[in-house]
Short mmCIF file of C-alpha atoms and ligand atoms in Angstrom, two decimals:
data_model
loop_
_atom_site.label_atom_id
_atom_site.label_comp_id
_atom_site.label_asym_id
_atom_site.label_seq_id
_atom_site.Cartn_x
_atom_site.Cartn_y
_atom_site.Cartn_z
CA UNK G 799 25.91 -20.90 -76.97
CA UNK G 800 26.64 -17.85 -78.69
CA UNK G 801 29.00 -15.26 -77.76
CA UNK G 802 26.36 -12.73 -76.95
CA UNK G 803 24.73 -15.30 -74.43
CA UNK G 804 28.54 -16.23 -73.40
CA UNK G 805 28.88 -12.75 -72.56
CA UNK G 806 25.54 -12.23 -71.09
CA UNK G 807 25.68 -15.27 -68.51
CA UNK G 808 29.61 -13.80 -67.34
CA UNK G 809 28.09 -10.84 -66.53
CA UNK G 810 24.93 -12.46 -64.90
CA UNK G 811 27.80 -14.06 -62.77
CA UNK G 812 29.85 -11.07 -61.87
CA UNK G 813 27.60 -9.48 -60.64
CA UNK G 814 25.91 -12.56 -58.86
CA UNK G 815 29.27 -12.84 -57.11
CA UNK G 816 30.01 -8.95 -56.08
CA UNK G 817 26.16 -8.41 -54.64
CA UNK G 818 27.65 -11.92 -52.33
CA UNK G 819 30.74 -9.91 -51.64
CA UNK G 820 28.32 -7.00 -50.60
CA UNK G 821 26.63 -9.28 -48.45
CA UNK G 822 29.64 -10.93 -47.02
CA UNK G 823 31.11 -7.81 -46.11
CA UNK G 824 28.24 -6.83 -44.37
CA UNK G 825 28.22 -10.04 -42.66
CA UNK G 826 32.02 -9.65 -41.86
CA UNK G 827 31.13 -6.06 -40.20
CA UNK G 828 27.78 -6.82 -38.11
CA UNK G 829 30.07 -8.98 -35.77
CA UNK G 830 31.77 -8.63 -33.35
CA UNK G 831 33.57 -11.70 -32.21
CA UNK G 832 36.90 -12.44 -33.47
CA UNK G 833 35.90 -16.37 -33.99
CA UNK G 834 32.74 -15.51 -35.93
CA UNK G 835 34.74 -13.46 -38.20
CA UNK G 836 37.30 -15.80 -39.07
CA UNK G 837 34.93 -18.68 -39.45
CA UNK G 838 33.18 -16.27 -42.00
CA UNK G 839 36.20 -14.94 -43.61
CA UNK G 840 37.05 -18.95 -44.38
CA UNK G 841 33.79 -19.48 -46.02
CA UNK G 842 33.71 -16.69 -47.71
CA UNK G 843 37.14 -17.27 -49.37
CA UNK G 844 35.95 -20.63 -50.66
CA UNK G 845 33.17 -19.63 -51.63
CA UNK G 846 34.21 -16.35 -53.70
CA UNK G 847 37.28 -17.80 -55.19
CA UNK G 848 36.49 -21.42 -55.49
CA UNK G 849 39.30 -22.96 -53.98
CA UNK G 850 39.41 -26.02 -51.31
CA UNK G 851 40.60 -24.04 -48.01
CA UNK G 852 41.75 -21.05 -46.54
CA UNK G 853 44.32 -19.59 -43.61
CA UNK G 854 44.63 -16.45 -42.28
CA UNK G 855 48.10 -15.42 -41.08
CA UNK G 856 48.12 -12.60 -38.76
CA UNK G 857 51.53 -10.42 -37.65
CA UNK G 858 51.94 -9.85 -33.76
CA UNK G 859 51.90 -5.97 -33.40
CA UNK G 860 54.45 -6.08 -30.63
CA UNK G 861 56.69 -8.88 -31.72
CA UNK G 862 56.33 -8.72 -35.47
CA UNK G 863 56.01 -12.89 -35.11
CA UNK G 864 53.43 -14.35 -37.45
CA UNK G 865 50.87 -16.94 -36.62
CA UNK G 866 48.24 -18.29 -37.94
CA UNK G 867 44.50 -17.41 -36.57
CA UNK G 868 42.60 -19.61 -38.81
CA UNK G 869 43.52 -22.83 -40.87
CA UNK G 870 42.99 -25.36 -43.20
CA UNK G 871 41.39 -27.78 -40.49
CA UNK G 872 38.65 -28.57 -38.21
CA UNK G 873 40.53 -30.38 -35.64
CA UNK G 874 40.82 -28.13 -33.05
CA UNK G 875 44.06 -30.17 -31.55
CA UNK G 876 45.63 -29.48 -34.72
CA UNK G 877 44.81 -25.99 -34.88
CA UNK G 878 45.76 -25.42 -31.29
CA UNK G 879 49.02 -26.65 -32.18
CA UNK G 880 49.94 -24.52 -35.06
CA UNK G 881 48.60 -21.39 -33.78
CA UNK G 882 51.40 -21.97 -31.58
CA UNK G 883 54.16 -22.37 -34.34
CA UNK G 884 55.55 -19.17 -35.60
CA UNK G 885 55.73 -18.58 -39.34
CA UNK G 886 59.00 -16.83 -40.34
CA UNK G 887 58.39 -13.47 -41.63
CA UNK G 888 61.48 -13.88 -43.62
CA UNK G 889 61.22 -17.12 -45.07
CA UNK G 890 57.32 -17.54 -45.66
CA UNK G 891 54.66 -16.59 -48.50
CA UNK G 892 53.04 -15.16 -46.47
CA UNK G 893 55.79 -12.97 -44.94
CA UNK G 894 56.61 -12.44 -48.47
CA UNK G 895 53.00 -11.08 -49.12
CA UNK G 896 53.27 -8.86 -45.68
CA UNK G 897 56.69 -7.46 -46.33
CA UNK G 898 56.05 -6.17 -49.73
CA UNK G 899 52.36 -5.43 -49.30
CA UNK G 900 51.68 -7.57 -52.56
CA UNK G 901 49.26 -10.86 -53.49
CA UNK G 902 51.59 -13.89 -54.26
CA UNK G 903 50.16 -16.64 -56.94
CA UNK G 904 51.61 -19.91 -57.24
CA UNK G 905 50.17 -23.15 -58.83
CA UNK G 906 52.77 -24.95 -57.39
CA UNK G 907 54.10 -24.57 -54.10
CA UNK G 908 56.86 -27.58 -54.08
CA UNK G 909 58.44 -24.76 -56.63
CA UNK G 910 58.29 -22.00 -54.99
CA UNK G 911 61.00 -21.85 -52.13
CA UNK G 912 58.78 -19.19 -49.60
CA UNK G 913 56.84 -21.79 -49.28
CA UNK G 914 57.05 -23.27 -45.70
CA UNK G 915 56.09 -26.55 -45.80
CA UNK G 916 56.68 -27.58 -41.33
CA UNK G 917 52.91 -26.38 -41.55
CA UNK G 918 51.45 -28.49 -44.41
CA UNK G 919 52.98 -31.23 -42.06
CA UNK G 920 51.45 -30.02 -38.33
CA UNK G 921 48.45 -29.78 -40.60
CA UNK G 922 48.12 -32.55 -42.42
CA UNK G 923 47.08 -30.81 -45.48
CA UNK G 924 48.94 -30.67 -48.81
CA UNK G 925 49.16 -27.05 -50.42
CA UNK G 926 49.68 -27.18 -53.96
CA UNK G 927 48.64 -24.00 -55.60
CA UNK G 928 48.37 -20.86 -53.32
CA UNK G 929 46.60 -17.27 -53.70
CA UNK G 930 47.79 -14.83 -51.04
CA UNK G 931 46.84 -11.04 -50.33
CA UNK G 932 47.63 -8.86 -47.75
CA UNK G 933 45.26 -7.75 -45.02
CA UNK G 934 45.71 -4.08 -44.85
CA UNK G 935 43.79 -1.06 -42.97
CA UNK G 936 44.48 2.00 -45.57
CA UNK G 937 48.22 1.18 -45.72
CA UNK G 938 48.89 -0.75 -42.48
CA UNK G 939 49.37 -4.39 -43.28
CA UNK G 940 47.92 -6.85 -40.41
CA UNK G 941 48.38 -9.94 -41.71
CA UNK G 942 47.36 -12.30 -45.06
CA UNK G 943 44.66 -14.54 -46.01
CA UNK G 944 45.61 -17.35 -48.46
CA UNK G 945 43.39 -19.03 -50.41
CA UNK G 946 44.70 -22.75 -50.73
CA UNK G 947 44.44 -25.47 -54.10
CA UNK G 948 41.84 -23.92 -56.53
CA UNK G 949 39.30 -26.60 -57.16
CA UNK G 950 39.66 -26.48 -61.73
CA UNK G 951 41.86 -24.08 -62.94
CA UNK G 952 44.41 -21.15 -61.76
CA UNK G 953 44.00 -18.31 -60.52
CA UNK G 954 43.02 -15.57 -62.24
CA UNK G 955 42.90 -11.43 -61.88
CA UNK G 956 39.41 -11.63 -60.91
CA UNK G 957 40.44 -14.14 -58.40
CA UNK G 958 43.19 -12.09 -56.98
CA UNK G 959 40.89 -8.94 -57.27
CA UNK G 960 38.13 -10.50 -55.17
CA UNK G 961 40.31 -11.71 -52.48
CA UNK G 962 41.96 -8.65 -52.08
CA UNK G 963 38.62 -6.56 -51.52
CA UNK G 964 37.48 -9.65 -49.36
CA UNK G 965 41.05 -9.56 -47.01
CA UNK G 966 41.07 -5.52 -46.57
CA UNK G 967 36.93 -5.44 -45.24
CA UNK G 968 38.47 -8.68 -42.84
CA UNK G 969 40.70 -6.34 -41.62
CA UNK G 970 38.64 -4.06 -41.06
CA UNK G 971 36.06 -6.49 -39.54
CA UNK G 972 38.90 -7.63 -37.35
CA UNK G 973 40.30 -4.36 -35.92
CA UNK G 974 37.27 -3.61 -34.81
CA UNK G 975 36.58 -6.77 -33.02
CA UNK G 976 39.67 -6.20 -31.25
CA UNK G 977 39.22 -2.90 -30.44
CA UNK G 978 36.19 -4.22 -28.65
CA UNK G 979 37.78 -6.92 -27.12
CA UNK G 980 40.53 -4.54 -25.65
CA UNK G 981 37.25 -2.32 -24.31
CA UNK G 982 35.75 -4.92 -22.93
CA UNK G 983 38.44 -5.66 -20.90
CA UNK G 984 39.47 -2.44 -20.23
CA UNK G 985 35.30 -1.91 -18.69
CA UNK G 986 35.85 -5.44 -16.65
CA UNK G 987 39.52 -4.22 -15.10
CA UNK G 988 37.40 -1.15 -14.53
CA UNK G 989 34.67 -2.47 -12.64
CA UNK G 990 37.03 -4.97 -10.63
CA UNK G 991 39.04 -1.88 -9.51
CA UNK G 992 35.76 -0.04 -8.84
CA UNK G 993 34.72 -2.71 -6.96
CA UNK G 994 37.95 -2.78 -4.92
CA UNK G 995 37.61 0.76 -4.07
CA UNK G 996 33.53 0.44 -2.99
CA UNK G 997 34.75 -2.64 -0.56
CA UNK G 998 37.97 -0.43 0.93
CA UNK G 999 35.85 2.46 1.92
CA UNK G 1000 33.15 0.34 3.55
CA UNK G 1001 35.33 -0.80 5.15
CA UNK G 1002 37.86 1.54 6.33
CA UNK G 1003 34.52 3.72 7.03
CA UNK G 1004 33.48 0.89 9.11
CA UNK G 1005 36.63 0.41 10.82
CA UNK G 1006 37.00 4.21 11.79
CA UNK G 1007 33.38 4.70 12.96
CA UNK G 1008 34.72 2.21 16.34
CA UNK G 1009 37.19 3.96 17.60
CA UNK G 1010 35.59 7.36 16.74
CA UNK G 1011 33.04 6.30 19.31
CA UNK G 1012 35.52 5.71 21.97
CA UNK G 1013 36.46 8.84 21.62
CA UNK G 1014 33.19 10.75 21.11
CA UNK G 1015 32.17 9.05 24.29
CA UNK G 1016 35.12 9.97 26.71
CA UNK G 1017 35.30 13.43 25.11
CA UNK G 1018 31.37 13.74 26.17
CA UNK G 1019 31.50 12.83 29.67
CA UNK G 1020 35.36 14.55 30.40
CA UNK G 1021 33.24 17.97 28.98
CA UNK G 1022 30.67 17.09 31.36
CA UNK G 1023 33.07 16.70 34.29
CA UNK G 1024 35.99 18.59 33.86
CA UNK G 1025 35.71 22.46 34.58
CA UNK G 1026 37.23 25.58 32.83
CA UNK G 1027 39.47 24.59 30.54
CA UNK G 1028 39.88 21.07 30.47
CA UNK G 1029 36.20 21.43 29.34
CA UNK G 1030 36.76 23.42 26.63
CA UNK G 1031 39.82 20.80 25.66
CA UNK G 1032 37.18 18.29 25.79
CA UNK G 1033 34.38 20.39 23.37
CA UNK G 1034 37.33 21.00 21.03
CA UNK G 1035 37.88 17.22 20.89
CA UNK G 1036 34.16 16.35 20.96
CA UNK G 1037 33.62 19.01 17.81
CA UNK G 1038 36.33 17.70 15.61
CA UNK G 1039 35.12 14.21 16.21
CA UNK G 1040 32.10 15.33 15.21
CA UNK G 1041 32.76 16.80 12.47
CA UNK G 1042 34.89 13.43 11.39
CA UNK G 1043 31.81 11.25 11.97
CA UNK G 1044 30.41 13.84 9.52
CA UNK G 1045 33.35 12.82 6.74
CA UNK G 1046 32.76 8.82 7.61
CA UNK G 1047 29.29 9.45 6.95
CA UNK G 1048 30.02 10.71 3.94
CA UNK G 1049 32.11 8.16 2.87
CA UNK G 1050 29.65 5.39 3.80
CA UNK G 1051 27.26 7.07 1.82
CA UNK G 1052 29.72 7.15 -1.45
CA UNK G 1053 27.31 3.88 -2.59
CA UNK G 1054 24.59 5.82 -2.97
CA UNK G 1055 26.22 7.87 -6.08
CA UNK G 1056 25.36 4.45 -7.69
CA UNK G 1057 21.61 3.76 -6.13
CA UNK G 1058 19.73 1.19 -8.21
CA UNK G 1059 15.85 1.15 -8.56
CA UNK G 1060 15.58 -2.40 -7.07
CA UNK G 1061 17.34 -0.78 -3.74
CA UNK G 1062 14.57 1.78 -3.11
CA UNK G 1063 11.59 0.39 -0.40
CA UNK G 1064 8.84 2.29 -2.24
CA UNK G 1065 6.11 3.86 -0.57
CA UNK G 1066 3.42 6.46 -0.43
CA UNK G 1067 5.17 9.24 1.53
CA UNK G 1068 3.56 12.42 2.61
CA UNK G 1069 6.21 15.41 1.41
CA UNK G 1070 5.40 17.30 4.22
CA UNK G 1071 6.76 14.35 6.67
CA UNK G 1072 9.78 14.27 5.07
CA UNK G 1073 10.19 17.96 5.42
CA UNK G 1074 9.29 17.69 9.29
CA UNK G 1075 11.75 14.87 10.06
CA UNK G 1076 14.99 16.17 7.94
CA UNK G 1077 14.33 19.78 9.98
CA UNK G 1078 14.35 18.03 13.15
CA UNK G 1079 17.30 16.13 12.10
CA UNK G 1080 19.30 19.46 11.66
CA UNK G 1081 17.26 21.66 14.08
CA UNK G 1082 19.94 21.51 16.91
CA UNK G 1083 23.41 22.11 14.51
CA UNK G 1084 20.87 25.13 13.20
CA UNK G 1085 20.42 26.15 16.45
CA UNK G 1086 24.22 26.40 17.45
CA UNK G 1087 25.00 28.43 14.64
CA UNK G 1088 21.99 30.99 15.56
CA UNK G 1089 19.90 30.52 12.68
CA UNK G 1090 16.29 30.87 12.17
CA UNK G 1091 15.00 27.15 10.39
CA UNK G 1092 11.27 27.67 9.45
CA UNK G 1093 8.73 24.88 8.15
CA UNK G 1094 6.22 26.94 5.67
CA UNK G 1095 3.11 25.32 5.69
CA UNK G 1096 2.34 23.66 2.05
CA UNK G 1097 -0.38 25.53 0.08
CA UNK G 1098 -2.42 21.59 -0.17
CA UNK G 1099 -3.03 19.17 2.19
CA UNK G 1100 -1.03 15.67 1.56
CA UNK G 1101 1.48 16.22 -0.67
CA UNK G 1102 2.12 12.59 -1.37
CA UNK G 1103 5.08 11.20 -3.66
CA UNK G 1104 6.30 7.31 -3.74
CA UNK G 1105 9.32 7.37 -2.41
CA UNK G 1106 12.25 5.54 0.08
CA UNK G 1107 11.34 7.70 3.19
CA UNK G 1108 15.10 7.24 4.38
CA UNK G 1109 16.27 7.89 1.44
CA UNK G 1110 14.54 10.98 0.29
CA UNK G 1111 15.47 12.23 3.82
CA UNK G 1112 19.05 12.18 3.61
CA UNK G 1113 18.66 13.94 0.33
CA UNK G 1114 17.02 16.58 2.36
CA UNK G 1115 18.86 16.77 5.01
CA UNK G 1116 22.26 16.79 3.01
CA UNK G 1117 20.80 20.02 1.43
CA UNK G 1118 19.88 21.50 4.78
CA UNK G 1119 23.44 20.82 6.30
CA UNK G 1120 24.90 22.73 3.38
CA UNK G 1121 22.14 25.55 3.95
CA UNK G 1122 23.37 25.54 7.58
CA UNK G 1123 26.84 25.17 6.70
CA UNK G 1124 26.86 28.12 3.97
CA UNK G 1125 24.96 30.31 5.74
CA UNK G 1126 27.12 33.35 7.94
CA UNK G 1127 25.58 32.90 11.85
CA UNK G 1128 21.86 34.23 12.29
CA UNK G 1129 21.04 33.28 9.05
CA UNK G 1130 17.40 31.74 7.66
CA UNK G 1131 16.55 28.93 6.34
CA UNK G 1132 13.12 27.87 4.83
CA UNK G 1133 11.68 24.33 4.16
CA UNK G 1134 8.53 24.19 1.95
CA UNK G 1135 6.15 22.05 0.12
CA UNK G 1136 4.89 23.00 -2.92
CA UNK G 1137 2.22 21.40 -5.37
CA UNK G 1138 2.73 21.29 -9.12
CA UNK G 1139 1.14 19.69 -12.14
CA UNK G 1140 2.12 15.96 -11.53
CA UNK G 1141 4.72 16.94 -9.31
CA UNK G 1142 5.94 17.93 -5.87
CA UNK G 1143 8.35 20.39 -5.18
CA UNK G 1144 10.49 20.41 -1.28
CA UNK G 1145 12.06 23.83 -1.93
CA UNK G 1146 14.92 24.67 0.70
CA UNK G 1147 16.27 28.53 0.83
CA UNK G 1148 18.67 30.22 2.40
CA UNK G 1149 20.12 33.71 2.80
CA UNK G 1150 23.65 32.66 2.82
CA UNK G 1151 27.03 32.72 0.59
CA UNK G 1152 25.02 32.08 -2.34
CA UNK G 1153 26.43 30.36 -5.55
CA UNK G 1154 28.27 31.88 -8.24
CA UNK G 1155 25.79 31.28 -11.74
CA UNK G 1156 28.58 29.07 -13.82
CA UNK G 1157 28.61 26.37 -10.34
CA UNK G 1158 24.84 25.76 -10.25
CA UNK G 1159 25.20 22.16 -12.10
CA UNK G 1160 29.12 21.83 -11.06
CA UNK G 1161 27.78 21.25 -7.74
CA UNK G 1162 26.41 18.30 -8.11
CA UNK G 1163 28.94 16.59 -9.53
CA UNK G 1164 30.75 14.46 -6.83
CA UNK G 1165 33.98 16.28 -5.23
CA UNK G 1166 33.02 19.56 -6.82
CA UNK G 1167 33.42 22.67 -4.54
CA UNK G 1168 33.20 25.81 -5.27
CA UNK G 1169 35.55 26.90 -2.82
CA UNK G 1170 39.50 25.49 -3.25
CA UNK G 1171 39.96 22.86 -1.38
CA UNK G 1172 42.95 24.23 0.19
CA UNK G 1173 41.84 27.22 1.30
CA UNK G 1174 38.47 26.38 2.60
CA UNK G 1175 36.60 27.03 5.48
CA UNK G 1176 33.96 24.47 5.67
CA UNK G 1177 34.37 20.82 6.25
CA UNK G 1178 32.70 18.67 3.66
CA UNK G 1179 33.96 15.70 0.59
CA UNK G 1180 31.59 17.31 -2.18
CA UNK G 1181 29.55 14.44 -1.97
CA UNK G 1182 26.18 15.95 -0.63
CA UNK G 1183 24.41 17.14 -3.49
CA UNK G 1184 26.46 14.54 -5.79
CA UNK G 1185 24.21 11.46 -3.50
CA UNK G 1186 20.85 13.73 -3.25
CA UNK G 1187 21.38 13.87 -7.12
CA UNK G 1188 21.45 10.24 -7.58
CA UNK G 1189 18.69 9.60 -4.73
CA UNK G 1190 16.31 11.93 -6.55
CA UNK G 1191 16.91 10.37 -10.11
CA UNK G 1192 16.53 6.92 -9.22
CA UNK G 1193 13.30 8.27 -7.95
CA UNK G 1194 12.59 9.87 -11.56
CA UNK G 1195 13.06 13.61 -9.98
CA UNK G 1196 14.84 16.21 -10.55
CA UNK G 1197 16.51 18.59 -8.42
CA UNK G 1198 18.73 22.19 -9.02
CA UNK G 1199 20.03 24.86 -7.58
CA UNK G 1200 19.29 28.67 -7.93
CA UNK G 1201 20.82 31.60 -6.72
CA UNK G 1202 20.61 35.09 -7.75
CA UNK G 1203 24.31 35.94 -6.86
CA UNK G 1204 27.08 35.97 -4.16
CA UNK G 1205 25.86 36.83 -0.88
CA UNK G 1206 22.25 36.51 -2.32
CA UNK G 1207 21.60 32.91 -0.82
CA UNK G 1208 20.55 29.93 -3.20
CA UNK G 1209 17.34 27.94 -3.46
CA UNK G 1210 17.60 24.45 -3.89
CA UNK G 1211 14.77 22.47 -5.30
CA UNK G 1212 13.72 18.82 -5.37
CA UNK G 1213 11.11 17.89 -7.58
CA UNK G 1214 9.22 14.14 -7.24
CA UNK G 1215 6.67 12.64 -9.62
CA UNK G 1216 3.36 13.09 -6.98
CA UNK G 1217 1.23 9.93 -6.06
CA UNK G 1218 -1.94 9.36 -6.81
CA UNK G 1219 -3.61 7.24 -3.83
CA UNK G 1220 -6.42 6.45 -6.68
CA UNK G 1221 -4.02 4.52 -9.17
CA UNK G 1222 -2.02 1.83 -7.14
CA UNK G 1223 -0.52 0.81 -9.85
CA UNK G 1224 1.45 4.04 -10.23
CA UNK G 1225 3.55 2.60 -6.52
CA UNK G 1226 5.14 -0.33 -8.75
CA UNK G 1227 5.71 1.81 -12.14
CA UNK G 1228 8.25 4.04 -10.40
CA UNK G 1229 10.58 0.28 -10.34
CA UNK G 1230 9.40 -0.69 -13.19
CA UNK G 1231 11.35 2.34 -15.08
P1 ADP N 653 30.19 19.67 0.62
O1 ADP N 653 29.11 20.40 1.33
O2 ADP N 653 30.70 18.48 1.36
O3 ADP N 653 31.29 20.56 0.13
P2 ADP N 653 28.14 19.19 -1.38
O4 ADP N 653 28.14 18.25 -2.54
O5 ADP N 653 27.06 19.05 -0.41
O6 ADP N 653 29.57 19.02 -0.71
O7 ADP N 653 28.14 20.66 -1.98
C1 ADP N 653 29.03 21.00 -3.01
C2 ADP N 653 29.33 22.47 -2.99
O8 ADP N 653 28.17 23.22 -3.37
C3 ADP N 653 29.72 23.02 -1.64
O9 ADP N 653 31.08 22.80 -1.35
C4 ADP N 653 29.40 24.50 -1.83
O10 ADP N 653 30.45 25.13 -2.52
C5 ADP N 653 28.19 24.48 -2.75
N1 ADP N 653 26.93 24.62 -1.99
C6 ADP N 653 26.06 23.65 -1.67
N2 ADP N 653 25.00 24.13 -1.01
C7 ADP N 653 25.18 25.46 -0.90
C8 ADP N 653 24.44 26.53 -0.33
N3 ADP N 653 23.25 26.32 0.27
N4 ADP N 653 24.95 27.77 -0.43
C9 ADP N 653 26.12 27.99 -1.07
N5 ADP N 653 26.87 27.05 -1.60
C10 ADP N 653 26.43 25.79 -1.54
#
C-alpha cells in the first residue's frame, strides 16, 4: 500500500470512529436509566478503544468511598459482591486518576503498585494493562472509567483521547440520570404525603361532621323551647355550628381541587335548572341577610350543556354563597343564563364589596383571600372558587371574575361548551378529552 493510501484509509478510520463517538454520545444522553447507561458506557469503551473489558469506579459524594458501578463481569453474584467492596481512594489507580484529575496508562499492572489487585481476585479477572480517565462534569471529578487489557498493542494518545471525551459525556449522561432518579423520588414521597393528607381530612372531616350533629340538633330544639335568652344562647350556638358545618364542608370538598374526567356522571343538563336549584339552595341564607336574589330569565329557551348536575351546582352555589357573603345587608344578587357561540354563560352579579383589579385570578387559587386572614370578617378556607375552578375545567369551561372596583360589586362568570341534542356523540367527547 502506499503511503498516500496508508494515510487515506487512517483518516477513513478516524473519522469512522468519532461519527461512532457522536452516536454513542447521543446514545449515552437519550437515556435515562442509570443501568442502561453503564451497560452502554461498557460497550462503548470496548468498542472505541479496543480493549477486552471495562469498569467504572464511581466516588460516594457524601463519604468520598469509591465503588465500583460497573465491572469486568456478567455474573451478577460477582458483581453484587464487589459493588460492595470499597476501593481505597488512597491506594488505588483509580483513586490515583480521581485525586489528580489525570488518565493513568499502564501495560503492566503487576508493576505498578496503585494497582489493587483484592478486586482482580472477587472478580476473577486478570488486569494486565490498564487505561484510566477521570469522569469529570466541567471540573468536578465523579468517578473513572478504566479500560482493561488492550486486545494487540498499547495504548496510545488517540486511545487516551477517545476515552477521555467518552468518560466526561458518561458523566454527564449519569448526572442526569440521577438527577432524575432523585426527582422521581422526590414526586413519589410527594404523592405518598399528598395522599396522607387527602385520607386525614376525609377523615377528620368525617369524624367532626358526628358530633357537629349532636350539637346542631340540641341547639335546634333548646332555641325552640327555651325563651328569652336561653334562646338566643341557643341561636348563637346553632349559628356557629353552622357556620362550622360550612368549614367541614369545605374541607370534604378539598378533593375536588383534583376532579378527574372519569369522576364526572355526564349528562345533558338544562343551564337554566342548574341556575333554579343552586338559588333555591341559597335562597333562605339570602333571605336572612335581606337581600334581593333574582333569576333573569335566559334570552333562549334550553340552554343545554353536558355536564355533572351536582357538580356544576356546587360550583354555582359556592359562587352565590360568596355573592351573599360579600355583599353589605339588602344587597342584590342576579343569576342568569346567557347563550353564546358554542357556549353557555351562568353569569352571577352582585352589588357588593367588589374585588380589587390585581385579585381577579388570585382568587381562585386555593387559600387565597383578599382580605388578611387575621383580620377578617367573613368565615370561609379560600377554597370556593379554587373547587368551582377545577369543576368547570374538568368540564372544558372557563370561568372569571370581573369587577369594576371596590364597592362596585363583581360579576362572576362560568362559561360551558353548549350541547347539541343533534350530535350524541358530542355527550362522550367531553371524557374523551
Ligand atoms: P372564601 O369565600 O372561603 O374566602 P373563595 O375561594 O370562595 O373562599 O373566595 C376567595 C376570595 O375571593 C374571598 O375570600 C373574597 O376575598 C373574594 N371573593 C369571592 N367572591 C367575591 C364576591 N362576590 N365579592 C367580593 N369578593 C369576593
Amino acid at each position: 500500500m502506499s503511503t498516500n493510501s496508508v494515510e487515506q484509509s487512517k483518516v477513513k478510520s478516524r473519522s469512522e470512529t468519532l461519527n461512532r463517538m457522536v452516536e454513542i454520545s447521543l446514545l449515552l444522553n437519550s437515556s435515562l436509566s442509570i443501568d442502561a447507561i453503564l451497560t452502554q458506557l461498557m460497550d462503548a469503551t470496548v468498542e472505541i478503544v479496543h480493549c477486552e473489558s471495562a469498569s467504572v469506579i464511581l466516588m460516594d459524594e457524601n463519604t468520598q468511598q469509591l465503588h465500583f458501578v460497573a465491572m469486568p463481569t456478567t455474573d451478577a453474584e460477582r458483581s453484587q459482591k464487589l459493588k460492595r467492596i470499597p476501593i481505597p481512594l488512597e491506594k488505588s489507580i483509580a483513586g490515583a486518576i480521581i485525586l489528580e484529575n489525570k488518565a493513568v496508562v499502564t501495560n503492566d499492572t503487576s508493576q505498578d503498585p496503585r494497582h489493587y489487585s483484592q478486586t482482580d481476585s472477587a472478580l476473577g479477572f486478570k488486569t494486565s494493562s490498564l487505561l484510566g480517565v477521570p469522569m469529570r462534569i466541567k471540573n468536578r471529578v465523579i468517578g473513572a472509567l478504566e479500560a482493561v487489557n488492550k486486545i494487540g498493542g498499547e495504548w496510545g494518545e488517540k486511545d487516551q483521547h477517545d476515552l477521555e471525551v467518552l468518560a466526561s459525556q458518561a458523566a454527564i449522561a449519569l448526572e442526569n440520570a440521577q438527577l432524575i432518579r432523585k426527582l422521581r423520588n422526590a414526586n413519589e414521597e410527594l404523592s405518598q404525603l399528598d395522599k396522607l393528607k387527602t385520607d386525614f381530612i376525609a377523615i377528620a372531616s368525617h369524624e367532626l361532621r358526628t358530633p357537629l350533629g349532636v350539637i346542631m340538633g340540641y341547639a335546634s330544639f333548646l332555641k325552640a323551647e327555651a325563651q328569652g335568652e336561653l334562646s338566643d344562647h341557643a341561636t348563637a350556638v346553632l349559628n356557629s355550628a353552622l357556620r362550622m358545618r360550612n368549614l367541614i364542608e369545605d374541607m370534604t370538598n378539598l378533593r375536588f381541587l383534583k376532579l378527574k374526567d372519569i369522576e364526572l356522571a355526564i349528562e345533558e343538563v338544562p343551564a337554566d335548572d342548574i341556575a333554579q336549584l343552586a338559588g333555591s339552595d341559597v335562597v333562605s341564607m339570602a333571605e336572612t341577610r335581606g337581600h334581593s336574589l333574582r333569576i333573569l330569565p335566559s334570552d333562549s329557551e334550553n340552554l343545554l350543556v353536558n355536564g355533572d348536575r351536582a357538580k356544576l351546582l356546587m360550583a354555582l352555589t359556592n359562587i352565590l354563597n360568596n355573592a351573599i357573603k360579600f355583599t353589605p345587608e339588602r344587597g342584590t344578587i342576579k343569576i342568569r343564563c346567557i347563550e353564546r357561540p358554542n357556549e353557555v354563560w351562568i353569569q352571577v352579579k352582585d352589588n357588593g364589596v367588589g374585588i380589587p383589579q390585581e385579585d381577579l385570578t388570585k382568587i381562585f387559587e386555593p387559600f387565597y383571600q383578599v382580605e388578611d386572614h387575621m383580620t377578617r370578617r367573613h368565615g370561609g378556607m379560600g377554597l370556593g372558587l379554587a373547587i368551582a375552578k377545577a369543576v368547570i375545567e374538568v368540564h372544558h369551561g372557563r370561568i372569571w371574575a370581573e369587577s369594576p372596583g371596590p364597592n362596585q360589586g363583581s360579576v362572576f362568570t362560568i362559561s360551558l361548551p353548549k350541547a347539541h341534542p343533534e350530535d350524541p356523540e358530542a355527550l362522550k367527547r367531553i371524557t374523551r378529552h
